[in-house]
PDB file of C-alpha atoms in Angstrom:
ATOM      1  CA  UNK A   1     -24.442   1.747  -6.175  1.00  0.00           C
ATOM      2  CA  UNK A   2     -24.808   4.731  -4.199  1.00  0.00           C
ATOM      3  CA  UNK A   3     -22.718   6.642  -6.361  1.00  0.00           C
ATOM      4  CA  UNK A   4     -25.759   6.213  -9.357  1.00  0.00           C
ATOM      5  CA  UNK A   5     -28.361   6.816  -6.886  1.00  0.00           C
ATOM      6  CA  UNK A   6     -27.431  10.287  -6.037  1.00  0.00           C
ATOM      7  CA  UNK A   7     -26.350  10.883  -9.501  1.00  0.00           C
ATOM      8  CA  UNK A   8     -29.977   9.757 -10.938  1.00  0.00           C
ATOM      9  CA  UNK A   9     -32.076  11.284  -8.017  1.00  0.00           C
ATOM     10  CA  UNK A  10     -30.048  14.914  -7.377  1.00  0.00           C
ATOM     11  CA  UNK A  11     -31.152  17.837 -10.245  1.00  0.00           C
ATOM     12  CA  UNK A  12     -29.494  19.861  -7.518  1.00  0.00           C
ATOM     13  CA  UNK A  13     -26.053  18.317  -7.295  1.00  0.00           C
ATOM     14  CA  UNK A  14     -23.193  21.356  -8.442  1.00  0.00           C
ATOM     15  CA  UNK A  15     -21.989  19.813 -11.840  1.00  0.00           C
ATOM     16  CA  UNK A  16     -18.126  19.289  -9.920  1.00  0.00           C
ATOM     17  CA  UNK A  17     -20.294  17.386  -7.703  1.00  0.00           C
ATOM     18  CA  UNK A  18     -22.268  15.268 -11.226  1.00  0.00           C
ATOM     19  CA  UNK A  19     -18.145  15.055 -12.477  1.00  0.00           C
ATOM     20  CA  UNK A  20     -16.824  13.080  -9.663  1.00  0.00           C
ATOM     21  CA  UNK A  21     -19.848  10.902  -9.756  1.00  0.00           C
ATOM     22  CA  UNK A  22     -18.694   8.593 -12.512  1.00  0.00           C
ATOM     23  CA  UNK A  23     -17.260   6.162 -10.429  1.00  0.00           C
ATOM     24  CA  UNK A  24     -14.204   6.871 -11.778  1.00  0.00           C
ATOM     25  CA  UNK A  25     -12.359   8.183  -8.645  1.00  0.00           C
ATOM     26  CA  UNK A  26     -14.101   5.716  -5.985  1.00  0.00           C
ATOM     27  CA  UNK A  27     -12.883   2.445  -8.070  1.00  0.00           C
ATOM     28  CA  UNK A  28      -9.640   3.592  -8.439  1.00  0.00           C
ATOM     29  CA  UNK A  29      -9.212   4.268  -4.774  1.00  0.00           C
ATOM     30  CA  UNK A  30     -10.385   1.018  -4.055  1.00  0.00           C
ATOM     31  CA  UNK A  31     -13.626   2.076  -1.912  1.00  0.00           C
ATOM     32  CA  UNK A  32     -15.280  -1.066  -2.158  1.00  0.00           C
ATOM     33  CA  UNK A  33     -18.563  -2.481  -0.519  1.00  0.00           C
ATOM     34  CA  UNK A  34     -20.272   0.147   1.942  1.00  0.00           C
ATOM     35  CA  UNK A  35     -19.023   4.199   1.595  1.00  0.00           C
ATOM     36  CA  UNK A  36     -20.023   7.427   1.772  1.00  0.00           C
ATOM     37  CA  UNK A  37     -19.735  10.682  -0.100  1.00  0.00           C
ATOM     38  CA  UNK A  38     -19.295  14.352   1.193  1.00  0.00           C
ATOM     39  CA  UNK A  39     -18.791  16.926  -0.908  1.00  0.00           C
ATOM     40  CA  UNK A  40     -17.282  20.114   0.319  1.00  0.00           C
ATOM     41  CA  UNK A  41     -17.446  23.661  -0.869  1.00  0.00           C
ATOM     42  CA  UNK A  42     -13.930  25.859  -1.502  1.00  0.00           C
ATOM     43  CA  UNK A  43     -14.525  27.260   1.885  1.00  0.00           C
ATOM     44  CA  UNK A  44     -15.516  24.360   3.828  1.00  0.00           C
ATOM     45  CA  UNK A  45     -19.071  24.062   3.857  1.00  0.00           C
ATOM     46  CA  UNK A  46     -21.328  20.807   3.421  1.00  0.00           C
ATOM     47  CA  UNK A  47     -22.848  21.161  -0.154  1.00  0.00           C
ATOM     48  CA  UNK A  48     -24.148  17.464  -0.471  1.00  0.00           C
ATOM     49  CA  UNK A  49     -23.507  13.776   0.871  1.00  0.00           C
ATOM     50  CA  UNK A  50     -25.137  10.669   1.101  1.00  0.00           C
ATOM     51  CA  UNK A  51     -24.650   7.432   2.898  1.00  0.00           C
ATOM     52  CA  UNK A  52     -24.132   6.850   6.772  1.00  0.00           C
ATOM     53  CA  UNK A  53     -21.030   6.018   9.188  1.00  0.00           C
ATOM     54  CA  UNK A  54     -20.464   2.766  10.454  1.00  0.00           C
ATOM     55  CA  UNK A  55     -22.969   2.166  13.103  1.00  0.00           C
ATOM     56  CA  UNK A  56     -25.196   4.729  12.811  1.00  0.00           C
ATOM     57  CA  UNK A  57     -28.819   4.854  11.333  1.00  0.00           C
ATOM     58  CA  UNK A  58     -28.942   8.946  10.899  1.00  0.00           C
ATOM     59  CA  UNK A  59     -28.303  10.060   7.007  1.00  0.00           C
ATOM     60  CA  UNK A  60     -25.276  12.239   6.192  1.00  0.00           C
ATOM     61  CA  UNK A  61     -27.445  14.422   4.267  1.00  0.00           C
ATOM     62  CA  UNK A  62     -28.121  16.013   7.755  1.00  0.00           C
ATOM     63  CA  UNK A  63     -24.734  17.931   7.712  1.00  0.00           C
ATOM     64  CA  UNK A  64     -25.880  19.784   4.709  1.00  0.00           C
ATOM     65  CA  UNK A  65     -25.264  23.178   4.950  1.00  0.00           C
ATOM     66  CA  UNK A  66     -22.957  22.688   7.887  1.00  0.00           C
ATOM     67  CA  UNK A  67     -19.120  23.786   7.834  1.00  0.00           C
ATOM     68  CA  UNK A  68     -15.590  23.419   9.095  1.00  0.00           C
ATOM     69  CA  UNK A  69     -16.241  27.038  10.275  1.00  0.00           C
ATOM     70  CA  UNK A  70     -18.809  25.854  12.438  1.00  0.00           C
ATOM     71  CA  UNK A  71     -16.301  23.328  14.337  1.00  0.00           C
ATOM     72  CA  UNK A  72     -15.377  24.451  17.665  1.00  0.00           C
ATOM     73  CA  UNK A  73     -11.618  26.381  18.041  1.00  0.00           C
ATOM     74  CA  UNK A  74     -10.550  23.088  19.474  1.00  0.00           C
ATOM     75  CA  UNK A  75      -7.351  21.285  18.913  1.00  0.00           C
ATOM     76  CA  UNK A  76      -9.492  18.779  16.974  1.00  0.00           C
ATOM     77  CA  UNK A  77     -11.275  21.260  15.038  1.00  0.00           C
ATOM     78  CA  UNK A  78      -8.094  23.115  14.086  1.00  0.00           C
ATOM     79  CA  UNK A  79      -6.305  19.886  12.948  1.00  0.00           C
ATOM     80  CA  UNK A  80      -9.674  19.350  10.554  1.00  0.00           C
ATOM     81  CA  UNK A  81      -9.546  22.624   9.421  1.00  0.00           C
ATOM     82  CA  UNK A  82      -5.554  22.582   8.504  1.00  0.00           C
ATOM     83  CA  UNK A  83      -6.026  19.043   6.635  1.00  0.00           C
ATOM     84  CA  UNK A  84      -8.890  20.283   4.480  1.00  0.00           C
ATOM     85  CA  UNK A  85      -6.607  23.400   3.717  1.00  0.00           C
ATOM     86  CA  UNK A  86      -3.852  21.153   2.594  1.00  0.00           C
ATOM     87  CA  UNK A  87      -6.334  19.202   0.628  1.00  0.00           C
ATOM     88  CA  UNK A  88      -7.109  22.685  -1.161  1.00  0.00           C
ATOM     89  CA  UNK A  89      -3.694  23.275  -1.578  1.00  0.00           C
ATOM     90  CA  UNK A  90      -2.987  19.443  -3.590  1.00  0.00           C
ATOM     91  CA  UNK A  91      -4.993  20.026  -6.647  1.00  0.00           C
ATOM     92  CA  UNK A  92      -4.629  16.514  -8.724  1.00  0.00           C
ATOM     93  CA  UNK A  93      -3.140  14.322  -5.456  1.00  0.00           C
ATOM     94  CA  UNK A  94      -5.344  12.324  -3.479  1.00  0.00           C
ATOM     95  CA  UNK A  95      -5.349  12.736   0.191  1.00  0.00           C
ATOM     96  CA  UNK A  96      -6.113   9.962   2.560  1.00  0.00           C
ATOM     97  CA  UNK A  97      -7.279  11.348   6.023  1.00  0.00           C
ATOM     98  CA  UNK A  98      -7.177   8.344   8.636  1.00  0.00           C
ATOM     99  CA  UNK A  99     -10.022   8.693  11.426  1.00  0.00           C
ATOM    100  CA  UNK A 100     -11.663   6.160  14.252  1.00  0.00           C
ATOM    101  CA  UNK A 101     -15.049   6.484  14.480  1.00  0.00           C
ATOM    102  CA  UNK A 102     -16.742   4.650  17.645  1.00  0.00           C
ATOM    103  CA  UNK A 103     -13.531   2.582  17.816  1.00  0.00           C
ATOM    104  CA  UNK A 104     -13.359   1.778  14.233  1.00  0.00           C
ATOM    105  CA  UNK A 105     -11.017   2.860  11.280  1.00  0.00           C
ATOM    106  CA  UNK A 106     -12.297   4.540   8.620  1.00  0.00           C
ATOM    107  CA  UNK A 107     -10.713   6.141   5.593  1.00  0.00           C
ATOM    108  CA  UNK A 108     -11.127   9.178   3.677  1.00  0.00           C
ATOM    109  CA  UNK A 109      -9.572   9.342   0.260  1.00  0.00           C
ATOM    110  CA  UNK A 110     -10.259  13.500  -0.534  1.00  0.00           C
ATOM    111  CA  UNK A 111      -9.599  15.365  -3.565  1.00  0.00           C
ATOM    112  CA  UNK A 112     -10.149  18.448  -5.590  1.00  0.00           C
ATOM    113  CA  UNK A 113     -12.846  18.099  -8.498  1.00  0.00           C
ATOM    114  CA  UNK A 114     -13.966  20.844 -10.700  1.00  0.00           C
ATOM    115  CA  UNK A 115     -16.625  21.180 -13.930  1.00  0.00           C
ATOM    116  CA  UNK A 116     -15.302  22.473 -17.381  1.00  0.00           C
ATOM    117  CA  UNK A 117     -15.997  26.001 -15.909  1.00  0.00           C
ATOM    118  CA  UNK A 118     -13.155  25.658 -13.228  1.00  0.00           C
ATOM    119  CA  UNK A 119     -16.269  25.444 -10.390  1.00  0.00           C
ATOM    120  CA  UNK A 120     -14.439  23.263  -7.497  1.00  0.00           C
ATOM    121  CA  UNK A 121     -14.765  21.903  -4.253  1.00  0.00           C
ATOM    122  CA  UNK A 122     -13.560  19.002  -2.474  1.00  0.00           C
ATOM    123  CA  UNK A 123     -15.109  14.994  -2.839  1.00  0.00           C
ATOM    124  CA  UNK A 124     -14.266  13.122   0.333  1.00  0.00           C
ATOM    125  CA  UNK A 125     -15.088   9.424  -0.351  1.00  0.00           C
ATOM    126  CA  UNK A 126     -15.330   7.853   3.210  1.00  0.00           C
ATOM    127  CA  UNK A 127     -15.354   3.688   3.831  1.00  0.00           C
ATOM    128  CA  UNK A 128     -14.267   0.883   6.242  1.00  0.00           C
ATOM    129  CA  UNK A 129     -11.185  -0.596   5.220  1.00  0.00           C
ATOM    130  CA  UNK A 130     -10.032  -4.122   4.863  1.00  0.00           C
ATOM    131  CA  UNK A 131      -7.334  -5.653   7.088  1.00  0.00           C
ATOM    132  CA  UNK A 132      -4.743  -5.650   4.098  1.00  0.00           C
ATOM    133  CA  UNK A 133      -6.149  -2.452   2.629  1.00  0.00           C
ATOM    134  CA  UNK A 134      -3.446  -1.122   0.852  1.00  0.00           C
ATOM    135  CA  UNK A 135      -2.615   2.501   0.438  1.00  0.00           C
ATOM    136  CA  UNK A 136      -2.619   3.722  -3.567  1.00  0.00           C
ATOM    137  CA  UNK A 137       0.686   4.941  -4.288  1.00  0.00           C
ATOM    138  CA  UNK A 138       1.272   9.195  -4.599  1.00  0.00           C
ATOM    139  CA  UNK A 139      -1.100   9.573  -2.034  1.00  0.00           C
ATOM    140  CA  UNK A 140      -0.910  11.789   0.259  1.00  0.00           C
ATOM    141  CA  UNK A 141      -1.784  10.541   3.754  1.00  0.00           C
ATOM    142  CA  UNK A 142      -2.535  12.159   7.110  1.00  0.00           C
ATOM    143  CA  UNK A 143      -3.632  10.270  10.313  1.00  0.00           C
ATOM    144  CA  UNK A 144      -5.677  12.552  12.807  1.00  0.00           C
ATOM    145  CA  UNK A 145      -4.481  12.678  15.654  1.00  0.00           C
ATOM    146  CA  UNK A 146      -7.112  13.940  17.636  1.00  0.00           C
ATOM    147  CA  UNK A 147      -9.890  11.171  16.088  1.00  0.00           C
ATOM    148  CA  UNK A 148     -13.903  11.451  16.737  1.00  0.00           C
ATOM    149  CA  UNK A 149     -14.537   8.809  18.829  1.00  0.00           C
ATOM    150  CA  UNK A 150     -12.026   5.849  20.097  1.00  0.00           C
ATOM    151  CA  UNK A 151     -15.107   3.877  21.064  1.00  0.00           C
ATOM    152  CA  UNK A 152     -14.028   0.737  23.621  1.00  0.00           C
ATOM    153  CA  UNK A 153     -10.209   2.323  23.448  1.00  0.00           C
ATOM    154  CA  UNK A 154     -11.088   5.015  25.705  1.00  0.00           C
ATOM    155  CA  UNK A 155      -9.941   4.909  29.223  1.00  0.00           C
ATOM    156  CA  UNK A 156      -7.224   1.774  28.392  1.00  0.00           C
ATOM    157  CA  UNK A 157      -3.531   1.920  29.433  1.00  0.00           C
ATOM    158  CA  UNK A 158      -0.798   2.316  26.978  1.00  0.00           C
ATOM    159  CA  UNK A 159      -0.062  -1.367  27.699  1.00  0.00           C
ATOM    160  CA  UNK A 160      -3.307  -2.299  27.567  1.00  0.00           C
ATOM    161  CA  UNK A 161      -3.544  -0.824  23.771  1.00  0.00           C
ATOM    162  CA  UNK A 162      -0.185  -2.698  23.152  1.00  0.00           C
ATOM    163  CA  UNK A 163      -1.800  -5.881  24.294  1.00  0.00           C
ATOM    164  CA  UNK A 164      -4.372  -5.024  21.015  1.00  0.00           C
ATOM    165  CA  UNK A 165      -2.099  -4.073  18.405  1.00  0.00           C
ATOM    166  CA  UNK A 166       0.481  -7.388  19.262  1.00  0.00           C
ATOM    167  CA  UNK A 167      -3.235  -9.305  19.060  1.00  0.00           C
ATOM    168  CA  UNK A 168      -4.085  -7.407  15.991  1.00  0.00           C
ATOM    169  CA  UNK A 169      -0.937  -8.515  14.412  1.00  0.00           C
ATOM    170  CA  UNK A 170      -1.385 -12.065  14.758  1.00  0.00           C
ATOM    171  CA  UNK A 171       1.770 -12.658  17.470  1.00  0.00           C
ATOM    172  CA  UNK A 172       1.781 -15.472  19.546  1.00  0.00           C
ATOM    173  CA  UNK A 173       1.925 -15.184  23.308  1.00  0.00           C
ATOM    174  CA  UNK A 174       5.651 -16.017  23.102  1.00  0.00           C
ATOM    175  CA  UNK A 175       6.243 -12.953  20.728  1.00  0.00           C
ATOM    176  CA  UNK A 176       3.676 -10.768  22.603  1.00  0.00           C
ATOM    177  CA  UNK A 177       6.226 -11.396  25.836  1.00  0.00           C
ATOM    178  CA  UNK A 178       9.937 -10.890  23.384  1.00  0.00           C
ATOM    179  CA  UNK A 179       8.140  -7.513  22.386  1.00  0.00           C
ATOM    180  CA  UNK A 180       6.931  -5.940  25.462  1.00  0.00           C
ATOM    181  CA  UNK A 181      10.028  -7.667  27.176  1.00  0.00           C
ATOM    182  CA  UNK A 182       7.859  -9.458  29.397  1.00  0.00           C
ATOM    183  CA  UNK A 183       7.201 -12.866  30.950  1.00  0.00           C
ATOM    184  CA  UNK A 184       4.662 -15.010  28.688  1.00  0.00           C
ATOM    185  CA  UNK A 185       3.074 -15.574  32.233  1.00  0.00           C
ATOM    186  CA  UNK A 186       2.642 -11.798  32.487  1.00  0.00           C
ATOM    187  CA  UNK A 187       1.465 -11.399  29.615  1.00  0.00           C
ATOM    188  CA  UNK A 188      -1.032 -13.610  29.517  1.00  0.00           C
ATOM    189  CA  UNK A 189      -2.857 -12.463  32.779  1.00  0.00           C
ATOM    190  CA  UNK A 190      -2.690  -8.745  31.173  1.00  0.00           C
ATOM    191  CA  UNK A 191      -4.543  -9.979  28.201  1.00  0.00           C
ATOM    192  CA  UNK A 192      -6.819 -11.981  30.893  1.00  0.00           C
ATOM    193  CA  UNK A 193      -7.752  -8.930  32.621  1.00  0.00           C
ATOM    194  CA  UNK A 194      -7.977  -6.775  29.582  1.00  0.00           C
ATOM    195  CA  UNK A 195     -10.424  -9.264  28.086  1.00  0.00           C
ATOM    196  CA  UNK A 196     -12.622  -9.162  31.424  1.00  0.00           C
ATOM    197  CA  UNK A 197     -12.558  -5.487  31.040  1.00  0.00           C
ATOM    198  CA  UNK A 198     -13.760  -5.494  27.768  1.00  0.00           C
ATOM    199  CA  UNK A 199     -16.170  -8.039  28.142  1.00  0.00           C
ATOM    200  CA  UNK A 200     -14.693 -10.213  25.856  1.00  0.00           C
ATOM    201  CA  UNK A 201     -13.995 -14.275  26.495  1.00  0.00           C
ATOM    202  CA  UNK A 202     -10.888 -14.914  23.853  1.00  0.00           C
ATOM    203  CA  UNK A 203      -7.905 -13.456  22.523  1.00  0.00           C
ATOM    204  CA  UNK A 204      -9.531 -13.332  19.011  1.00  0.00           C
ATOM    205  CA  UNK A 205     -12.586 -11.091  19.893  1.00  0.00           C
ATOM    206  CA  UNK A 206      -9.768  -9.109  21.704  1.00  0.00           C
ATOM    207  CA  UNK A 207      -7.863  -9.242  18.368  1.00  0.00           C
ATOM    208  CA  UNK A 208     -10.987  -8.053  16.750  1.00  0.00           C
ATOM    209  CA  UNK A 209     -11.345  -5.042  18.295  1.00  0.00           C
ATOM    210  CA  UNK A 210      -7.381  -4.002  17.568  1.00  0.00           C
ATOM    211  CA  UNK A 211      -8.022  -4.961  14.202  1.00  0.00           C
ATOM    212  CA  UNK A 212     -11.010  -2.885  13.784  1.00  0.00           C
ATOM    213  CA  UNK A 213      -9.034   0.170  15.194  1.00  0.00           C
ATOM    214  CA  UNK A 214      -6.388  -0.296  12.984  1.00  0.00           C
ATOM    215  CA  UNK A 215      -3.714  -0.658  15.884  1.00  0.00           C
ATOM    216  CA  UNK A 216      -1.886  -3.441  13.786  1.00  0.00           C
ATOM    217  CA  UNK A 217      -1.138  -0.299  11.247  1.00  0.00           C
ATOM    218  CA  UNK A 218       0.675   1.879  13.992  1.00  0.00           C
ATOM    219  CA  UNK A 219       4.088   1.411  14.972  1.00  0.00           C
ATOM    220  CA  UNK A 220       5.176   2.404  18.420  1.00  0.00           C
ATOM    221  CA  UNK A 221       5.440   5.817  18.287  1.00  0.00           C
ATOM    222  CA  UNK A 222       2.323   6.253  17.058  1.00  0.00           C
ATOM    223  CA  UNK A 223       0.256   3.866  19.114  1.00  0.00           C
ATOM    224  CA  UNK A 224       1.900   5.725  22.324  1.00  0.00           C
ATOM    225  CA  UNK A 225       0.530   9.398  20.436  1.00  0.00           C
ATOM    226  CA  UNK A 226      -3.081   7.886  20.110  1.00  0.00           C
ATOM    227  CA  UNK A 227      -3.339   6.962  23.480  1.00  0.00           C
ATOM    228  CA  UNK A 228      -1.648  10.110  24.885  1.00  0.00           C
ATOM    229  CA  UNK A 229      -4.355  12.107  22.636  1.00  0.00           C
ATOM    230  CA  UNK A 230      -7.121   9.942  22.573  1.00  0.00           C
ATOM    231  CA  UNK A 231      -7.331   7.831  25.482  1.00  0.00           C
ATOM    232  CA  UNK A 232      -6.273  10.374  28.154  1.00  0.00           C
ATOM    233  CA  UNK A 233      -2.595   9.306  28.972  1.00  0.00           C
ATOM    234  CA  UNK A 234       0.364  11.606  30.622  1.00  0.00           C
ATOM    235  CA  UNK A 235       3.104   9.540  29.737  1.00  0.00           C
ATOM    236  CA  UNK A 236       3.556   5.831  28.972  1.00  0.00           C
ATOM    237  CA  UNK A 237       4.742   4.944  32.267  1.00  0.00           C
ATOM    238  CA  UNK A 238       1.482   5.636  34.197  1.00  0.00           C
ATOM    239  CA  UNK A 239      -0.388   2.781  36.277  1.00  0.00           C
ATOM    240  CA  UNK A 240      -2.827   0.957  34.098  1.00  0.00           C
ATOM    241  CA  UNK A 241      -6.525   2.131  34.384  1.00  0.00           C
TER     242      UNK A 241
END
């Protein structure tokens, strides 16, 4: 596991780094199949990771050295920086951070770790989760709100992003239309035209890609905040794009 390989290949890993790296912490938080490990000094910076994001082919080992600090004073940079300060300030809890990276959901279960001579920083253990992936209880859990990269969810109406999460939640046209208080006829030719936008043939690759996102974990209120955030939207009654 990857976990053993950085153990077994890293003299140079800090020894709160060598503690977490028992496997202890990523079993229990159920990080199955592919992750990643970052490991995060007191005050922010990169001091090791391994493993890659979904998708891409370049290591994490490349953001060694690198820092919170070094994020720009951005509203998504400040909302990073305030988590990992509330991570800081939870010794003992685990902290889920929710992202979506190129469209996708992934997890970060984050917590403090330090050696028997009170050394610490902060292990973020970062994976894909499954559909029914189910949040360990006591954790403490904060969805960004300004996340890296929406991927294919860019650019889509609010309705068009309810269309996904009523797909992603495995409604029938008939409840699709009783939820959005709309004909099934009208409906159906949104999901039509959202499909031909995407490129995609069938209301199950459609489903797919709401699945993916994690849309079928957001209620209202929060699918209407990722879009206004995310995908660039005044205010839920504005034409579809």
């Amino acid at each position: 596991m990857l976990a053993r390989r950085i153990e077994n290949g890293h003299d140079d890993i800090p020894g709160w780094c060598r503690r977490a790296l028992t496997l202890d912490v990523i079993e229990r938080l159920g990080a199955h199949g592919c992750f990643w490990l970052v490991f995060f000094s007191t005050d922010g910076v990169v001091v090791h990771a391994s493993g890659s994001m979904p998708g891409s082919s370049r290591s994490l080992s490349e953001i060694v050295g690198m820092g919170l600090g070094d994020l720009p004073s951005t509203p998504a940079g400040d909302e990073r920086r305030e988590v990992f300060r509330k991570i800081l300030s939870s010794p003992g809890r685990d902290v889920l951070v929710i992202d979506v990276w190129h469209g996708l959901e992934v997890w970060w279960f984050c917590g403090v770790e330090c050696d028997g001579e009170d050394h610490c920083g902060v292990l973020a253990i970062g994976f894909r989760p499954s559909e029914e992936q189910q949040i360990p209880g006591e954790t403490i859990v904060h969805r960004l709100r300004h996340v890296s990269d929406p991927g294919l969810l860019r650019g889509l109406s609010i309705g068009e992003l309810e269309v996904l999460r009523l797909l992603a939640m495995g409604l029938s046209r008939e409840q699709m239309a009783h939820e959005v208080h709309r004909t099934v006829k009208a409906v159906e030719r949104r999901r039509t035209m959202l499909g031909r936008k995407l490129g995609m043939e069938n209301s199950h690759m459609l489903s797919l890609v709401g699945l993916r996102a994690g849309l079928h974990r957001l209620n209202e209120q929060e699918l209407e905040d990722f879009w206004r955030v995310n995908c660039g939207g005044p205010h839920r009654n504005a034409p579809p794009r």
